Amino acid sequence: VAAWEREAPVLSGRWCWPLVQSGVFLFLALPAILVASATLAPASTAKPPQFLTTKLAGSSGQSEPRISIAPGNIRYLTTNDKSGNEVVYRSSDGIRWAQVTMPPDQINPTTDVDVVTMPNGRILTSELDFAGVNFITHYSDDHGVTWHASVGTRFADTDRQWFAVGPNDPQTQKPRVYM
């Protein structure tokens, strides 16, 4: 006998148990269970996020800033100042920002900047410089007080660089940075 020729099952007596065993009962009951659990769930008490837009003192206000969060929840932001040079700011709360020293060696900077922080606290920052179209890249191990030129590549494209921090190098035990 084909399935469509069988007598319709009823949910009592001998027909109920085969439905439960076959999963049909669960299939039919699942939407009702989901609706009931959604209506019984407590309303979320989480507050919606609040945002505060702030133009950083001394910044151009028209660049492409980047932020990275270092160990200790310290934030570093790189952007351009009013003259176009790359500048780095620091904040412990993401609301109040103070400019740290400016990475050196900039000749003809662009708005393409990036910053990453590593688990050891090192900051790496870079700006695409049109003087020879290369990336001027520096690192700091003292929270941006002093900067040292990177010995990595300076070759560049004509658009934004992107950095990512990877696992430690197995030989040097220092963090790898990918561009």
mmCIF file of C-alpha atoms in Angstrom:
data_model
loop_
_atom_site.group_PDB
_atom_site.id
_atom_site.type_symbol
_atom_site.label_atom_id
_atom_site.label_comp_id
_atom_site.label_asym_id
_atom_site.label_seq_id
_atom_site.Cartn_x
_atom_site.Cartn_y
_atom_site.Cartn_z
ATOM 1 C CA VAL A 1 0.000 0.000 0.000
ATOM 2 C CA ALA A 2 1.400 3.411 -0.954
ATOM 3 C CA ALA A 3 1.916 6.014 1.760
ATOM 4 C CA TRP A 4 -0.856 8.264 0.420
ATOM 5 C CA GLU A 5 -3.317 5.344 0.435
ATOM 6 C CA ARG A 6 -2.894 4.570 4.150
ATOM 7 C CA GLU A 7 -5.422 5.636 6.724
ATOM 8 C CA ALA A 8 -4.491 8.927 8.408
ATOM 9 C CA PRO A 9 -2.912 8.291 11.823
ATOM 10 C CA VAL A 10 -4.480 9.570 14.983
ATOM 11 C CA LEU A 11 -2.560 10.707 18.057
ATOM 12 C CA SER A 12 -4.133 8.200 20.393
ATOM 13 C CA GLY A 13 -3.973 4.516 20.943
ATOM 14 C CA ARG A 14 -1.740 2.370 18.822
ATOM 15 C CA TRP A 15 -0.920 5.143 16.292
ATOM 16 C CA CYS A 16 0.802 7.503 18.732
ATOM 17 C CA TRP A 17 3.848 5.387 19.605
ATOM 18 C CA PRO A 18 4.973 4.762 15.986
ATOM 19 C CA LEU A 19 4.792 8.551 15.377
ATOM 20 C CA VAL A 20 6.965 9.271 18.396
ATOM 21 C CA GLN A 21 9.415 6.550 17.400
ATOM 22 C CA SER A 22 9.667 7.741 13.816
ATOM 23 C CA GLY A 23 10.381 11.351 14.765
ATOM 24 C CA VAL A 24 7.214 12.657 13.101
ATOM 25 C CA PHE A 25 5.896 13.735 16.462
ATOM 26 C CA LEU A 26 9.081 15.698 17.159
ATOM 27 C CA PHE A 27 8.898 17.273 13.710
ATOM 28 C CA LEU A 28 5.317 18.360 14.305
ATOM 29 C CA ALA A 29 5.942 19.510 17.883
ATOM 30 C CA LEU A 30 9.219 21.374 17.277
ATOM 31 C CA PRO A 31 7.654 24.645 16.011
ATOM 32 C CA ALA A 32 5.340 24.765 19.038
ATOM 33 C CA ILE A 33 8.276 24.106 21.397
ATOM 34 C CA LEU A 34 10.319 26.885 19.783
ATOM 35 C CA VAL A 35 7.465 29.392 20.009
ATOM 36 C CA ALA A 36 6.836 28.507 23.651
ATOM 37 C CA SER A 37 10.507 28.798 24.602
ATOM 38 C CA ALA A 38 10.811 32.162 22.812
ATOM 39 C CA THR A 39 7.862 33.612 24.653
ATOM 40 C CA LEU A 40 9.055 32.273 28.015
ATOM 41 C CA ALA A 41 12.624 33.591 27.621
ATOM 42 C CA PRO A 42 13.368 36.690 29.697
ATOM 43 C CA ALA A 43 13.838 39.938 27.829
ATOM 44 C CA SER A 44 17.439 40.998 27.311
ATOM 45 C CA THR A 45 18.679 43.373 29.960
ATOM 46 C CA ALA A 46 21.779 44.399 28.007
ATOM 47 C CA LYS A 47 22.001 48.079 27.263
ATOM 48 C CA PRO A 48 22.394 49.105 23.644
ATOM 49 C CA PRO A 49 25.930 50.214 22.745
ATOM 50 C CA GLN A 50 26.696 53.883 23.074
ATOM 51 C CA PHE A 51 29.044 55.672 20.709
ATOM 52 C CA LEU A 52 30.938 58.915 21.125
ATOM 53 C CA THR A 53 32.500 60.464 18.044
ATOM 54 C CA THR A 54 35.444 62.680 18.876
ATOM 55 C CA LYS A 55 37.782 64.596 16.596
ATOM 56 C CA LEU A 56 41.226 64.126 18.061
ATOM 57 C CA ALA A 57 43.086 67.322 18.908
ATOM 58 C CA GLY A 58 45.639 68.006 16.198
ATOM 59 C CA SER A 59 44.271 65.453 13.734
ATOM 60 C CA SER A 60 43.253 66.364 10.211
ATOM 61 C CA GLY A 61 39.794 64.885 10.672
ATOM 62 C CA GLN A 62 39.871 63.558 7.120
ATOM 63 C CA SER A 63 42.104 60.507 7.109
ATOM 64 C CA GLU A 64 41.644 56.760 7.433
ATOM 65 C CA PRO A 65 42.534 56.056 11.084
ATOM 66 C CA ARG A 66 43.221 52.611 12.485
ATOM 67 C CA ILE A 67 43.091 51.369 16.077
ATOM 68 C CA SER A 68 44.742 48.438 17.823
ATOM 69 C CA ILE A 69 44.305 47.274 21.411
ATOM 70 C CA ALA A 70 47.474 46.273 23.274
ATOM 71 C CA PRO A 71 47.899 44.194 26.420
ATOM 72 C CA GLY A 72 46.471 46.008 29.436
ATOM 73 C CA ASN A 73 43.580 47.275 27.292
ATOM 74 C CA ILE A 74 45.666 50.225 26.024
ATOM 75 C CA ARG A 75 44.474 51.516 22.664
ATOM 76 C CA TYR A 76 46.702 52.956 19.967
ATOM 77 C CA LEU A 77 45.303 54.924 17.071
ATOM 78 C CA THR A 78 47.169 56.076 13.984
ATOM 79 C CA THR A 79 45.911 58.875 11.759
ATOM 80 C CA ASN A 80 47.175 62.046 10.096
ATOM 81 C CA ASP A 81 47.739 65.450 11.654
ATOM 82 C CA LYS A 82 46.722 68.720 10.012
ATOM 83 C CA SER A 83 49.937 68.814 7.971
ATOM 84 C CA GLY A 84 49.360 65.241 6.711
ATOM 85 C CA ASN A 85 52.017 63.481 8.804
ATOM 86 C CA GLU A 86 51.193 60.217 10.516
ATOM 87 C CA VAL A 87 50.582 60.634 14.250
ATOM 88 C CA VAL A 88 49.877 58.077 16.945
ATOM 89 C CA TYR A 89 47.482 58.561 19.871
ATOM 90 C CA ARG A 90 47.117 56.494 23.036
ATOM 91 C CA SER A 91 44.104 55.890 25.302
ATOM 92 C CA SER A 92 43.396 53.702 28.298
ATOM 93 C CA ASP A 93 39.615 54.009 27.988
ATOM 94 C CA GLY A 94 38.885 54.736 24.309
ATOM 95 C CA ILE A 95 37.344 58.104 25.209
ATOM 96 C CA ARG A 96 40.256 60.339 26.200
ATOM 97 C CA TRP A 97 43.180 60.310 23.760
ATOM 98 C CA ALA A 98 46.681 61.808 24.016
ATOM 99 C CA GLN A 99 49.113 62.135 21.146
ATOM 100 C CA VAL A 100 52.358 60.216 21.584
ATOM 101 C CA THR A 101 55.461 60.984 19.552
ATOM 102 C CA MET A 102 55.278 61.049 15.765
ATOM 103 C CA PRO A 103 56.964 58.193 13.880
ATOM 104 C CA PRO A 104 59.971 59.653 11.981
ATOM 105 C CA ASP A 105 61.193 59.528 8.358
ATOM 106 C CA GLN A 106 58.005 60.695 6.662
ATOM 107 C CA ILE A 107 58.568 62.612 3.435
ATOM 108 C CA ASN A 108 55.317 62.695 1.463
ATOM 109 C CA PRO A 109 52.781 60.848 3.667
ATOM 110 C CA THR A 110 49.319 59.724 2.617
ATOM 111 C CA THR A 111 46.166 58.914 4.554
ATOM 112 C CA ASP A 112 46.914 55.189 4.273
ATOM 113 C CA VAL A 113 48.133 54.263 7.759
ATOM 114 C CA ASP A 114 47.943 51.137 9.887
ATOM 115 C CA VAL A 115 48.854 50.047 13.402
ATOM 116 C CA VAL A 116 49.026 46.672 15.167
ATOM 117 C CA THR A 117 50.046 45.705 18.674
ATOM 118 C CA MET A 118 51.629 42.460 19.733
ATOM 119 C CA PRO A 119 51.208 40.320 22.864
ATOM 120 C CA ASN A 120 54.630 41.499 24.075
ATOM 121 C CA GLY A 121 53.416 45.139 23.963
ATOM 122 C CA ARG A 122 55.298 46.137 20.806
ATOM 123 C CA ILE A 123 53.500 48.628 18.550
ATOM 124 C CA LEU A 124 54.054 48.562 14.801
ATOM 125 C CA THR A 125 52.853 51.455 12.684
ATOM 126 C CA SER A 126 53.155 52.292 9.024
ATOM 127 C CA GLU A 127 52.165 54.903 6.484
ATOM 128 C CA LEU A 128 52.149 54.712 2.706
ATOM 129 C CA ASP A 129 54.569 57.422 1.616
ATOM 130 C CA PHE A 130 54.441 58.746 -1.942
ATOM 131 C CA ALA A 131 58.147 59.653 -1.863
ATOM 132 C CA GLY A 132 59.166 56.589 -3.826
ATOM 133 C CA VAL A 133 55.831 54.875 -3.068
ATOM 134 C CA ASN A 134 56.888 52.815 -0.080
ATOM 135 C CA PHE A 135 55.755 51.968 3.412
ATOM 136 C CA ILE A 136 57.497 53.865 6.188
ATOM 137 C CA THR A 137 57.230 51.337 9.031
ATOM 138 C CA HIS A 138 58.379 51.736 12.639
ATOM 139 C CA TYR A 139 58.011 49.877 15.914
ATOM 140 C CA SER A 140 58.029 50.978 19.534
ATOM 141 C CA ASP A 141 58.698 48.939 22.653
ATOM 142 C CA ASP A 142 58.063 51.819 25.068
ATOM 143 C CA HIS A 143 54.418 52.754 24.417
ATOM 144 C CA GLY A 144 55.247 55.056 21.505
ATOM 145 C CA VAL A 145 57.820 57.229 23.292
ATOM 146 C CA THR A 146 60.522 56.240 20.781
ATOM 147 C CA TRP A 147 60.285 54.638 17.341
ATOM 148 C CA HIS A 148 62.722 52.416 15.450
ATOM 149 C CA ALA A 149 62.735 51.807 11.704
ATOM 150 C CA SER A 150 61.587 48.329 10.703
ATOM 151 C CA VAL A 151 64.119 46.178 8.881
ATOM 152 C CA GLY A 152 61.322 44.497 6.935
ATOM 153 C CA THR A 153 60.306 45.344 3.410
ATOM 154 C CA ARG A 154 59.552 48.890 2.311
ATOM 155 C CA PHE A 155 58.193 47.852 -1.086
ATOM 156 C CA ALA A 156 54.671 48.990 -1.633
ATOM 157 C CA ASP A 157 51.670 49.063 -3.805
ATOM 158 C CA THR A 158 49.820 52.277 -4.496
ATOM 159 C CA ASP A 159 47.099 51.629 -1.954
ATOM 160 C CA ARG A 160 46.472 50.719 1.664
ATOM 161 C CA GLN A 161 48.648 48.324 3.589
ATOM 162 C CA TRP A 162 47.065 45.865 6.024
ATOM 163 C CA PHE A 163 48.849 44.259 8.949
ATOM 164 C CA ALA A 164 48.001 41.166 10.961
ATOM 165 C CA VAL A 165 49.835 39.713 13.956
ATOM 166 C CA GLY A 166 50.334 35.976 13.818
ATOM 167 C CA PRO A 167 51.801 33.357 16.126
ATOM 168 C CA ASN A 168 55.332 33.665 17.477
ATOM 169 C CA ASP A 169 58.176 32.588 15.218
ATOM 170 C CA PRO A 170 59.362 29.184 16.535
ATOM 171 C CA GLN A 171 63.048 30.204 16.339
ATOM 172 C CA THR A 172 63.014 33.794 17.602
ATOM 173 C CA GLN A 173 59.892 33.477 19.810
ATOM 174 C CA LYS A 174 58.913 36.959 18.591
ATOM 175 C CA PRO A 175 55.484 37.697 17.092
ATOM 176 C CA ARG A 176 55.167 37.477 13.332
ATOM 177 C CA VAL A 177 53.592 40.421 11.542
ATOM 178 C CA TYR A 178 52.061 39.883 8.126
ATOM 179 C CA MET A 179 51.557 42.624 5.560
#
